[in-house]
Amino acid sequence: MLPYMPFVNEYWPFIVAGVLCYLGARFAYNSAVSWNPKPRGAQSHKTPDEVAEVADEEEYDEDDGQNLDLTSALPWDLEHVPLEFKRLPVEETIRRSMEFYNFMSTRRTVRFFSSDPVPADVIRNIIRVAGTAPSGAHTEPWTYVVISDPEVKKKVRETVEEEEYTNYIKRMGDQWTTDLKPLKTSWVKEYLTDAPYLILVFKQLYSYKEDGTKRIHYYNEMSVSLASGILIAAIHYAGLVSLTSTPLNCGPALRTLVGRPVSEKLTLLLPVGYPANDATVPDLKRKPLEDILVEI
């Protein structure tokens, strides 16, 4: 034994037992973490659509590019052409910027729609404008589904209202519903059947090249957000009104209803048309410039 370490000499059995217990506990913990007790095919509380959507999002998010075919989605010999640009006089630039602000400041979110028809070409042109938005690596990761069929609009409304009822009763909480009361919103969405058109904006998580390999859509969320802003401006410029809604928990069901693949995810639903003759809007004020601008 060790005469110069009386403590160890006296208590060495307990020390050894403690070390062994520690090593055993670490081994058991590591085994539990690395082992997945849920067998493949086990039941899930998610719907099949939700499971498929999550799986595709995980596949996109976790793809580190090691197994991709390293060919550019755009041609290697893509031609670069001179920019067509006409520089305006400073006075004209100032005038136009103020003119556009004055015009856009009249845009309002509307919940009361006329059923008066809108020419389909107007809606197509609006979508064309949205398609001019910038996108990551020019992937243009957006799909616009335009619905005018009354029966399909009815199914959309039924789907949204069913989920919105649950949102207002259970999910959103007292603070959220309290904040919405001045706006006089509810789970009832008449505008989904009153408006002549519904535009469903989908973001594409990925697509496929002509050779069948996957094409990653970089910054798809930001790209679709930019395009949606341009879309809303185009709707207003065309003399129409809209309402930007994000139908909580309805994405998979609505995606299935309109026949879109799981590689696409619903981001916005916009009824579009003319306002009802008796339409009202909340008397809201926008933040002044000094509250939203920081100049350095």
Tab-separated table of N, CA, C and O in Angstrom, residues 93-213:
chain	number	residue	atom	x	y	z
A	93	THR	N	-36.001	62.430	-60.312
A	93	THR	CA	-35.858	61.336	-59.359
A	93	THR	C	-36.592	61.648	-58.061
A	93	THR	O	-37.309	60.796	-57.509
A	94	ILE	N	-36.421	62.861	-57.571
A	94	ILE	CA	-37.105	63.271	-56.347
A	94	ILE	C	-38.617	63.262	-56.554
A	94	ILE	O	-39.383	62.784	-55.705
A	95	ARG	N	-39.053	63.791	-57.695
A	95	ARG	CA	-40.493	63.857	-57.961
A	95	ARG	C	-41.108	62.464	-58.012
A	95	ARG	O	-42.166	62.214	-57.426
A	96	ARG	N	-40.428	61.561	-58.720
A	96	ARG	CA	-40.959	60.201	-58.840
A	96	ARG	C	-41.005	59.484	-57.490
A	96	ARG	O	-41.955	58.756	-57.184
A	97	SER	N	-39.957	59.657	-56.698
A	97	SER	CA	-39.925	58.968	-55.405
A	97	SER	C	-41.066	59.442	-54.511
A	97	SER	O	-41.703	58.635	-53.818
A	98	MET	N	-41.350	60.733	-54.530
A	98	MET	CA	-42.442	61.261	-53.709
A	98	MET	C	-43.789	60.860	-54.284
A	98	MET	O	-44.732	60.554	-53.543
A	99	GLU	N	-43.879	60.857	-55.596
A	99	GLU	CA	-45.122	60.455	-56.252
A	99	GLU	C	-45.462	59.003	-55.905
A	99	GLU	O	-46.626	58.677	-55.608
A	100	PHE	N	-44.464	58.144	-55.919
A	100	PHE	CA	-44.711	56.736	-55.615
A	100	PHE	C	-45.086	56.561	-54.139
A	100	PHE	O	-45.964	55.763	-53.796
A	101	TYR	N	-44.431	57.317	-53.271
A	101	TYR	CA	-44.796	57.250	-51.850
A	101	TYR	C	-46.252	57.676	-51.652
A	101	TYR	O	-47.024	57.006	-50.953
A	102	ASN	N	-46.633	58.798	-52.254
A	102	ASN	CA	-48.004	59.284	-52.094
A	102	ASN	C	-49.011	58.263	-52.601
A	102	ASN	O	-50.097	58.093	-52.011
A	103	PHE	N	-48.655	57.580	-53.672
A	103	PHE	CA	-49.558	56.563	-54.218
A	103	PHE	C	-49.641	55.352	-53.297
A	103	PHE	O	-50.728	54.887	-52.949
A	104	MET	N	-48.495	54.839	-52.864
A	104	MET	CA	-48.485	53.633	-52.036
A	104	MET	C	-49.055	53.892	-50.643
A	104	MET	O	-49.547	52.962	-49.986
A	105	SER	N	-48.997	55.147	-50.181
A	105	SER	CA	-49.545	55.441	-48.859
A	105	SER	C	-51.062	55.301	-48.823
A	105	SER	O	-51.651	55.245	-47.741
A	106	THR	N	-51.694	55.221	-49.996
A	106	THR	CA	-53.145	55.007	-50.044
A	106	THR	C	-53.506	53.532	-50.058
A	106	THR	O	-54.697	53.185	-50.016
A	107	ARG	N	-52.519	52.667	-50.114
A	107	ARG	CA	-52.806	51.223	-50.093
A	107	ARG	C	-53.300	50.821	-48.710
A	107	ARG	O	-52.732	51.183	-47.697
A	108	ARG	N	-54.362	50.020	-48.685
A	108	ARG	CA	-54.910	49.546	-47.432
A	108	ARG	C	-55.225	48.052	-47.528
A	108	ARG	O	-55.556	47.537	-48.607
A	109	THR	N	-55.110	47.387	-46.410
A	109	THR	CA	-55.552	46.006	-46.311
A	109	THR	C	-57.067	46.005	-46.159
A	109	THR	O	-57.604	46.677	-45.277
A	110	VAL	N	-57.748	45.251	-47.032
A	110	VAL	CA	-59.212	45.295	-47.108
A	110	VAL	C	-59.785	43.914	-46.812
A	110	VAL	O	-59.271	42.901	-47.299
A	111	ARG	N	-60.865	43.891	-46.025
A	111	ARG	CA	-61.524	42.629	-45.672
A	111	ARG	C	-62.930	42.508	-46.251
A	111	ARG	O	-63.603	41.513	-46.019
A	112	PHE	N	-63.350	43.516	-47.002
A	112	PHE	CA	-64.691	43.496	-47.583
A	112	PHE	C	-64.577	43.669	-49.099
A	112	PHE	O	-64.170	44.735	-49.576
A	113	PHE	N	-64.941	42.615	-49.827
A	113	PHE	CA	-64.732	42.583	-51.268
A	113	PHE	C	-66.042	42.559	-52.032
A	113	PHE	O	-67.038	41.968	-51.595
A	114	SER	N	-66.009	43.198	-53.197
A	114	SER	CA	-67.095	43.072	-54.163
A	114	SER	C	-66.884	41.788	-54.963
A	114	SER	O	-65.747	41.357	-55.180
A	115	SER	N	-67.978	41.198	-55.398
A	115	SER	CA	-67.878	40.008	-56.254
A	115	SER	C	-67.779	40.389	-57.725
A	115	SER	O	-67.774	39.513	-58.597
A	116	ASP	N	-67.683	41.701	-58.029
A	116	ASP	CA	-67.567	42.141	-59.420
A	116	ASP	C	-66.354	41.473	-60.069
A	116	ASP	O	-65.278	41.386	-59.457
A	117	PRO	N	-66.513	41.035	-61.316
A	117	PRO	CA	-65.410	40.338	-61.983
A	117	PRO	C	-64.242	41.261	-62.304
A	117	PRO	O	-64.407	42.472	-62.482
A	118	VAL	N	-63.066	40.674	-62.352
A	118	VAL	CA	-61.836	41.360	-62.738
A	118	VAL	C	-61.269	40.627	-63.949
A	118	VAL	O	-61.214	39.391	-63.938
A	119	PRO	N	-60.866	41.336	-65.000
A	119	PRO	CA	-60.308	40.644	-66.168
A	119	PRO	C	-59.126	39.754	-65.782
A	119	PRO	O	-58.232	40.174	-65.035
A	120	ALA	N	-59.137	38.544	-66.303
A	120	ALA	CA	-58.070	37.592	-65.968
A	120	ALA	C	-56.704	38.106	-66.397
A	120	ALA	O	-55.692	37.818	-65.736
A	121	ASP	N	-56.655	38.874	-67.482
A	121	ASP	CA	-55.364	39.401	-67.943
A	121	ASP	C	-54.741	40.346	-66.929
A	121	ASP	O	-53.509	40.453	-66.842
A	122	VAL	N	-55.570	41.034	-66.149
A	122	VAL	CA	-55.039	41.919	-65.114
A	122	VAL	C	-54.297	41.091	-64.068
A	122	VAL	O	-53.181	41.440	-63.652
A	123	ILE	N	-54.893	39.998	-63.642
A	123	ILE	CA	-54.259	39.127	-62.650
A	123	ILE	C	-52.977	38.524	-63.216
A	123	ILE	O	-51.949	38.459	-62.528
A	124	ARG	N	-53.005	38.115	-64.467
A	124	ARG	CA	-51.800	37.541	-65.091
A	124	ARG	C	-50.675	38.570	-65.145
A	124	ARG	O	-49.506	38.247	-64.892
A	125	ASN	N	-51.024	39.805	-65.472
A	125	ASN	CA	-50.000	40.857	-65.524
A	125	ASN	C	-49.421	41.132	-64.141
A	125	ASN	O	-48.220	41.402	-63.999
A	126	ILE	N	-50.259	41.087	-63.123
A	126	ILE	CA	-49.796	41.278	-61.753
A	126	ILE	C	-48.785	40.197	-61.377
A	126	ILE	O	-47.749	40.480	-60.757
A	127	ILE	N	-49.082	38.967	-61.765
A	127	ILE	CA	-48.157	37.864	-61.475
A	127	ILE	C	-46.853	38.065	-62.245
A	127	ILE	O	-45.764	37.782	-61.729
A	128	ARG	N	-46.953	38.552	-63.477
A	128	ARG	CA	-45.737	38.855	-64.245
A	128	ARG	C	-44.854	39.848	-63.493
A	128	ARG	O	-43.631	39.701	-63.443
A	129	VAL	N	-45.482	40.873	-62.938
A	129	VAL	CA	-44.721	41.876	-62.195
A	129	VAL	C	-44.027	41.235	-61.001
A	129	VAL	O	-42.839	41.485	-60.746
A	130	ALA	N	-44.735	40.404	-60.252
A	130	ALA	CA	-44.134	39.735	-59.098
A	130	ALA	C	-42.940	38.885	-59.517
A	130	ALA	O	-41.956	38.761	-58.783
A	131	GLY	N	-43.020	38.322	-60.705
A	131	GLY	CA	-41.942	37.480	-61.210
A	131	GLY	C	-40.679	38.230	-61.579
A	131	GLY	O	-39.666	37.610	-61.910
A	132	THR	N	-40.715	39.574	-61.530
A	132	THR	CA	-39.498	40.350	-61.796
A	132	THR	C	-38.629	40.505	-60.553
A	132	THR	O	-37.557	41.104	-60.624
A	133	ALA	N	-39.056	39.975	-59.426
A	133	ALA	CA	-38.315	40.146	-58.171
A	133	ALA	C	-36.955	39.452	-58.239
A	133	ALA	O	-36.784	38.460	-58.955
A	134	PRO	N	-35.977	39.939	-57.491
A	134	PRO	CA	-34.676	39.253	-57.413
A	134	PRO	C	-34.811	37.967	-56.603
A	134	PRO	O	-35.704	37.836	-55.758
A	135	SER	N	-33.925	37.015	-56.868
A	135	SER	CA	-33.950	35.760	-56.122
A	135	SER	C	-32.538	35.201	-56.021
A	135	SER	O	-31.678	35.493	-56.854
A	136	GLY	N	-32.309	34.403	-54.983
A	136	GLY	CA	-31.002	33.809	-54.759
A	136	GLY	C	-30.566	32.925	-55.920
A	136	GLY	O	-31.259	31.971	-56.277
A	137	ALA	N	-29.412	33.248	-56.518
A	137	ALA	CA	-28.867	32.507	-57.663
A	137	ALA	C	-29.870	32.393	-58.808
A	137	ALA	O	-29.820	31.452	-59.597
A	138	HIS	N	-30.767	33.356	-58.901
A	138	HIS	CA	-31.790	33.414	-59.950
A	138	HIS	C	-32.579	32.098	-60.028
A	138	HIS	O	-32.868	31.584	-61.103
A	139	THR	N	-32.938	31.559	-58.868
A	139	THR	CA	-33.730	30.323	-58.855
A	139	THR	C	-35.217	30.585	-58.996
A	139	THR	O	-35.976	29.665	-59.272
A	140	GLU	N	-35.644	31.837	-58.778
A	140	GLU	CA	-37.056	32.216	-58.902
A	140	GLU	C	-37.955	31.208	-58.183
A	140	GLU	O	-38.809	30.566	-58.794
A	141	PRO	N	-37.807	31.083	-56.860
A	141	PRO	CA	-38.447	29.984	-56.135
A	141	PRO	C	-39.884	30.253	-55.730
A	141	PRO	O	-40.253	30.143	-54.555
A	142	TRP	N	-40.719	30.634	-56.667
A	142	TRP	CA	-42.098	30.971	-56.328
A	142	TRP	C	-43.074	30.322	-57.306
A	142	TRP	O	-42.796	30.120	-58.483
A	143	THR	N	-44.231	29.978	-56.777
A	143	THR	CA	-45.359	29.504	-57.578
A	143	THR	C	-46.589	30.268	-57.119
A	143	THR	O	-46.856	30.361	-55.917
A	144	TYR	N	-47.340	30.816	-58.077
A	144	TYR	CA	-48.556	31.560	-57.766
A	144	TYR	C	-49.757	30.774	-58.293
A	144	TYR	O	-49.898	30.579	-59.501
A	145	VAL	N	-50.585	30.315	-57.396
A	145	VAL	CA	-51.789	29.583	-57.775
A	145	VAL	C	-52.962	30.557	-57.681
A	145	VAL	O	-53.265	31.078	-56.606
A	146	VAL	N	-53.610	30.813	-58.812
A	146	VAL	CA	-54.731	31.752	-58.874
A	146	VAL	C	-56.032	30.956	-58.951
A	146	VAL	O	-56.215	30.126	-59.850
A	147	ILE	N	-56.917	31.194	-58.006
A	147	ILE	CA	-58.182	30.453	-57.926
A	147	ILE	C	-59.340	31.410	-58.181
A	147	ILE	O	-59.488	32.423	-57.498
A	148	SER	N	-60.158	31.060	-59.170
A	148	SER	CA	-61.387	31.808	-59.440
A	148	SER	C	-62.608	30.905	-59.400
A	148	SER	O	-63.743	31.408	-59.338
A	149	ASP	N	-62.412	29.592	-59.410
A	149	ASP	CA	-63.516	28.643	-59.376
A	149	ASP	C	-64.264	28.748	-58.040
A	149	ASP	O	-63.657	28.578	-56.974
A	150	PRO	N	-65.573	29.032	-58.067
A	150	PRO	CA	-66.323	29.215	-56.811
A	150	PRO	C	-66.273	28.003	-55.888
A	150	PRO	O	-66.200	28.167	-54.659
A	151	GLU	N	-66.318	26.799	-56.440
A	151	GLU	CA	-66.308	25.609	-55.592
A	151	GLU	C	-64.958	25.434	-54.894
A	151	GLU	O	-64.900	25.034	-53.730
A	152	VAL	N	-63.882	25.727	-55.607
A	152	VAL	CA	-62.558	25.610	-54.991
A	152	VAL	C	-62.386	26.687	-53.928
A	152	VAL	O	-61.835	26.427	-52.846
A	153	LYS	N	-62.858	27.901	-54.214
A	153	LYS	CA	-62.789	28.962	-53.204
A	153	LYS	C	-63.576	28.574	-51.956
A	153	LYS	O	-63.149	28.858	-50.823
A	154	LYS	N	-64.702	27.914	-52.146
A	154	LYS	CA	-65.507	27.459	-51.010
A	154	LYS	C	-64.737	26.458	-50.164
A	154	LYS	O	-64.746	26.521	-48.918
A	155	LYS	N	-64.025	25.534	-50.816
A	155	LYS	CA	-63.234	24.542	-50.080
A	155	LYS	C	-62.077	25.211	-49.341
A	155	LYS	O	-61.733	24.818	-48.228
A	156	VAL	N	-61.473	26.222	-49.985
A	156	VAL	CA	-60.402	26.963	-49.314
A	156	VAL	C	-60.941	27.628	-48.057
A	156	VAL	O	-60.336	27.545	-46.980
A	157	ARG	N	-62.091	28.264	-48.184
A	157	ARG	CA	-62.673	28.948	-47.024
A	157	ARG	C	-62.995	27.961	-45.905
A	157	ARG	O	-62.722	28.246	-44.722
A	158	GLU	N	-63.583	26.823	-46.248
A	158	GLU	CA	-63.917	25.826	-45.225
A	158	GLU	C	-62.662	25.353	-44.500
A	158	GLU	O	-62.658	25.216	-43.269
A	159	THR	N	-61.591	25.128	-45.248
A	159	THR	CA	-60.343	24.668	-44.651
A	159	THR	C	-59.752	25.727	-43.719
A	159	THR	O	-59.333	25.432	-42.599
A	160	VAL	N	-59.725	26.969	-44.205
A	160	VAL	CA	-59.142	28.050	-43.415
A	160	VAL	C	-59.972	28.320	-42.167
A	160	VAL	O	-59.436	28.471	-41.058
A	161	GLU	N	-61.280	28.384	-42.313
A	161	GLU	CA	-62.128	28.703	-41.165
A	161	GLU	C	-62.070	27.620	-40.097
A	161	GLU	O	-62.117	27.933	-38.894
A	162	GLU	N	-61.966	26.389	-40.512
A	162	GLU	CA	-61.851	25.305	-39.525
A	162	GLU	C	-60.602	25.477	-38.672
A	162	GLU	O	-60.647	25.344	-37.441
A	163	GLU	N	-59.480	25.791	-39.312
A	163	GLU	CA	-58.238	25.984	-38.573
A	163	GLU	C	-58.250	27.292	-37.787
A	163	GLU	O	-57.753	27.359	-36.653
A	164	GLU	N	-58.808	28.343	-38.383
A	164	GLU	CA	-58.836	29.638	-37.710
A	164	GLU	C	-59.704	29.599	-36.451
A	164	GLU	O	-59.399	30.271	-35.461
A	165	TYR	N	-60.771	28.823	-36.481
A	165	TYR	CA	-61.602	28.683	-35.278
A	165	TYR	C	-60.764	28.121	-34.138
A	165	TYR	O	-60.799	28.625	-33.014
A	166	THR	N	-59.995	27.075	-34.448
A	166	THR	CA	-59.119	26.489	-33.433
A	166	THR	C	-58.052	27.489	-33.005
A	166	THR	O	-57.697	27.572	-31.827
A	167	ASN	N	-57.517	28.250	-33.959
A	167	ASN	CA	-56.503	29.255	-33.623
A	167	ASN	C	-57.042	30.266	-32.620
A	167	ASN	O	-56.392	30.585	-31.619
A	168	TYR	N	-58.227	30.793	-32.908
A	168	TYR	CA	-58.795	31.823	-32.035
A	168	TYR	C	-59.199	31.261	-30.677
A	168	TYR	O	-59.079	31.945	-29.658
A	169	ILE	N	-59.654	30.012	-30.649
A	169	ILE	CA	-60.146	29.439	-29.393
A	169	ILE	C	-59.011	28.896	-28.529
A	169	ILE	O	-59.012	29.047	-27.300
A	170	LYS	N	-57.990	28.288	-29.159
A	170	LYS	CA	-56.983	27.564	-28.389
A	170	LYS	C	-55.551	28.060	-28.585
A	170	LYS	O	-54.808	28.212	-27.627
A	171	ARG	N	-55.145	28.284	-29.830
A	171	ARG	CA	-53.721	28.428	-30.120
A	171	ARG	C	-53.185	29.837	-29.899
A	171	ARG	O	-52.056	30.017	-29.460
A	172	MET	N	-53.963	30.847	-30.245
A	172	MET	CA	-53.428	32.201	-30.315
A	172	MET	C	-53.241	32.850	-28.941
A	172	MET	O	-52.394	33.721	-28.782
A	173	GLY	N	-54.014	32.446	-27.980
A	173	GLY	CA	-53.834	32.989	-26.639
A	173	GLY	C	-54.562	34.304	-26.429
A	173	GLY	O	-54.964	34.992	-27.382
A	174	ASP	N	-54.711	34.680	-25.160
A	174	ASP	CA	-55.490	35.869	-24.805
A	174	ASP	C	-54.872	37.159	-25.326
A	174	ASP	O	-55.582	38.046	-25.807
A	175	GLN	N	-53.537	37.273	-25.250
A	175	GLN	CA	-52.904	38.520	-25.664
A	175	GLN	C	-53.072	38.759	-27.157
A	175	GLN	O	-53.384	39.875	-27.601
A	176	TRP	N	-52.851	37.709	-27.953
A	176	TRP	CA	-52.958	37.839	-29.406
A	176	TRP	C	-54.385	38.228	-29.801
A	176	TRP	O	-54.599	39.168	-30.574
A	177	THR	N	-55.366	37.500	-29.305
A	177	THR	CA	-56.751	37.800	-29.670
A	177	THR	C	-57.178	39.175	-29.160
A	177	THR	O	-57.969	39.866	-29.813
A	178	THR	N	-56.639	39.588	-28.009
A	178	THR	CA	-56.937	40.926	-27.497
A	178	THR	C	-56.373	42.001	-28.417
A	178	THR	O	-57.034	43.016	-28.693
A	179	ASP	N	-55.142	41.781	-28.917
A	179	ASP	CA	-54.527	42.746	-29.831
A	179	ASP	C	-55.296	42.863	-31.149
A	179	ASP	O	-55.245	43.909	-31.819
A	180	LEU	N	-55.987	41.796	-31.534
A	180	LEU	CA	-56.719	41.807	-32.802
A	180	LEU	C	-58.113	42.431	-32.691
A	180	LEU	O	-58.709	42.787	-33.714
A	181	LYS	N	-58.642	42.574	-31.485
A	181	LYS	CA	-60.017	43.056	-31.322
A	181	LYS	C	-60.267	44.417	-31.969
A	181	LYS	O	-61.308	44.622	-32.609
A	182	PRO	N	-59.360	45.395	-31.842
A	182	PRO	CA	-59.623	46.688	-32.499
A	182	PRO	C	-59.754	46.584	-34.015
A	182	PRO	O	-60.389	47.435	-34.649
A	183	LEU	N	-59.147	45.543	-34.600
A	183	LEU	CA	-59.219	45.361	-36.053
A	183	LEU	C	-60.494	44.640	-36.483
A	183	LEU	O	-60.773	44.517	-37.680
A	184	LYS	N	-61.243	44.133	-35.488
A	184	LYS	CA	-62.515	43.454	-35.741
A	184	LYS	C	-62.352	42.254	-36.668
A	184	LYS	O	-63.146	42.050	-37.602
A	185	THR	N	-61.327	41.463	-36.410
A	185	THR	CA	-61.145	40.229	-37.176
A	185	THR	C	-61.710	39.064	-36.381
A	185	THR	O	-61.897	39.146	-35.164
A	186	SER	N	-61.985	37.984	-37.073
A	186	SER	CA	-62.479	36.770	-36.429
A	186	SER	C	-62.101	35.583	-37.288
A	186	SER	O	-61.445	35.722	-38.333
A	187	TRP	N	-62.544	34.411	-36.854
A	187	TRP	CA	-62.235	33.199	-37.625
A	187	TRP	C	-63.103	33.076	-38.873
A	187	TRP	O	-62.840	32.243	-39.741
A	188	VAL	N	-64.136	33.909	-38.998
A	188	VAL	CA	-65.014	33.882	-40.174
A	188	VAL	C	-64.354	34.703	-41.282
A	188	VAL	O	-64.003	35.869	-41.079
A	189	LYS	N	-64.205	34.108	-42.470
A	189	LYS	CA	-63.456	34.736	-43.564
A	189	LYS	C	-64.327	34.834	-44.828
A	189	LYS	O	-64.108	34.131	-45.823
A	190	GLU	N	-65.324	35.721	-44.800
A	190	GLU	CA	-66.215	35.839	-45.970
A	190	GLU	C	-65.471	36.212	-47.232
A	190	GLU	O	-65.852	35.817	-48.339
A	191	TYR	N	-64.396	36.979	-47.072
A	191	TYR	CA	-63.687	37.477	-48.254
A	191	TYR	C	-63.101	36.358	-49.110
A	191	TYR	O	-62.814	36.559	-50.289
A	192	LEU	N	-62.932	35.181	-48.540
A	192	LEU	CA	-62.356	34.081	-49.313
A	192	LEU	C	-63.307	33.577	-50.397
A	192	LEU	O	-62.867	32.969	-51.374
A	193	THR	N	-64.591	33.812	-50.224
A	193	THR	CA	-65.549	33.449	-51.266
A	193	THR	C	-66.115	34.680	-51.977
A	193	THR	O	-66.613	34.575	-53.099
A	194	ASP	N	-66.035	35.850	-51.337
A	194	ASP	CA	-66.544	37.069	-51.982
A	194	ASP	C	-65.606	37.573	-53.077
A	194	ASP	O	-66.065	37.987	-54.151
A	195	ALA	N	-64.309	37.571	-52.812
A	195	ALA	CA	-63.344	38.107	-53.780
A	195	ALA	C	-63.341	37.250	-55.050
A	195	ALA	O	-63.443	36.023	-54.979
A	196	PRO	N	-63.225	37.870	-56.216
A	196	PRO	CA	-63.237	37.091	-57.462
A	196	PRO	C	-62.007	36.191	-57.625
A	196	PRO	O	-62.069	35.188	-58.325
A	197	TYR	N	-60.898	36.559	-56.974
A	197	TYR	CA	-59.678	35.760	-57.105
A	197	TYR	C	-59.025	35.542	-55.741
A	197	TYR	O	-59.059	36.414	-54.866
A	198	LEU	N	-58.423	34.385	-55.607
A	198	LEU	CA	-57.509	34.100	-54.510
A	198	LEU	C	-56.151	33.791	-55.116
A	198	LEU	O	-56.052	33.010	-56.073
A	199	ILE	N	-55.117	34.416	-54.593
A	199	ILE	CA	-53.757	34.117	-55.034
A	199	ILE	C	-53.035	33.427	-53.884
A	199	ILE	O	-52.878	34.007	-52.806
A	200	LEU	N	-52.617	32.198	-54.123
A	200	LEU	CA	-51.850	31.438	-53.140
A	200	LEU	C	-50.382	31.505	-53.536
A	200	LEU	O	-50.016	31.104	-54.649
A	201	VAL	N	-49.561	32.023	-52.655
A	201	VAL	CA	-48.132	32.195	-52.930
A	201	VAL	C	-47.368	31.062	-52.258
A	201	VAL	O	-47.378	30.938	-51.028
A	202	PHE	N	-46.707	30.250	-53.061
A	202	PHE	CA	-45.907	29.143	-52.551
A	202	PHE	C	-44.426	29.434	-52.733
A	202	PHE	O	-44.014	29.972	-53.765
A	203	LYS	N	-43.635	29.078	-51.742
A	203	LYS	CA	-42.186	29.114	-51.924
A	203	LYS	C	-41.724	27.704	-52.275
A	203	LYS	O	-42.221	26.712	-51.736
A	204	GLN	N	-40.800	27.628	-53.201
A	204	GLN	CA	-40.251	26.346	-53.640
A	204	GLN	C	-38.970	26.063	-52.865
A	204	GLN	O	-38.004	26.812	-52.962
A	205	LEU	N	-38.969	25.000	-52.087
A	205	LEU	CA	-37.770	24.636	-51.343
A	205	LEU	C	-36.665	24.176	-52.282
A	205	LEU	O	-35.488	24.407	-52.040
A	206	TYR	N	-37.052	23.515	-53.355
A	206	TYR	CA	-36.103	23.058	-54.364
A	206	TYR	C	-36.887	22.674	-55.609
A	206	TYR	O	-38.120	22.600	-55.603
A	207	SER	N	-36.173	22.434	-56.698
A	207	SER	CA	-36.782	21.941	-57.928
A	207	SER	C	-35.790	20.964	-58.551
A	207	SER	O	-34.841	20.526	-57.894
A	208	TYR	N	-35.991	20.636	-59.804
A	208	TYR	CA	-35.104	19.672	-60.461
A	208	TYR	C	-34.615	20.231	-61.799
A	208	TYR	O	-35.363	20.875	-62.528
A	209	LYS	N	-33.362	19.956	-62.078
A	209	LYS	CA	-32.781	20.372	-63.354
A	209	LYS	C	-33.261	19.442	-64.464
A	209	LYS	O	-33.894	18.416	-64.209
A	210	GLU	N	-32.908	19.785	-65.699
A	210	GLU	CA	-33.326	18.976	-66.831
A	210	GLU	C	-32.757	17.568	-66.772
A	210	GLU	O	-33.368	16.627	-67.277
A	211	ASP	N	-31.585	17.414	-66.130
A	211	ASP	CA	-30.991	16.087	-66.039
A	211	ASP	C	-31.510	15.295	-64.833
A	211	ASP	O	-31.032	14.189	-64.559
A	212	GLY	N	-32.497	15.861	-64.109
A	212	GLY	CA	-33.102	15.138	-63.000
A	212	GLY	C	-32.458	15.365	-61.653
A	212	GLY	O	-32.973	14.901	-60.633
A	213	THR	N	-31.329	16.069	-61.591
A	213	THR	CA	-30.676	16.340	-60.311
A	213	THR	C	-31.378	17.501	-59.617
A	213	THR	O	-32.001	18.349	-60.254
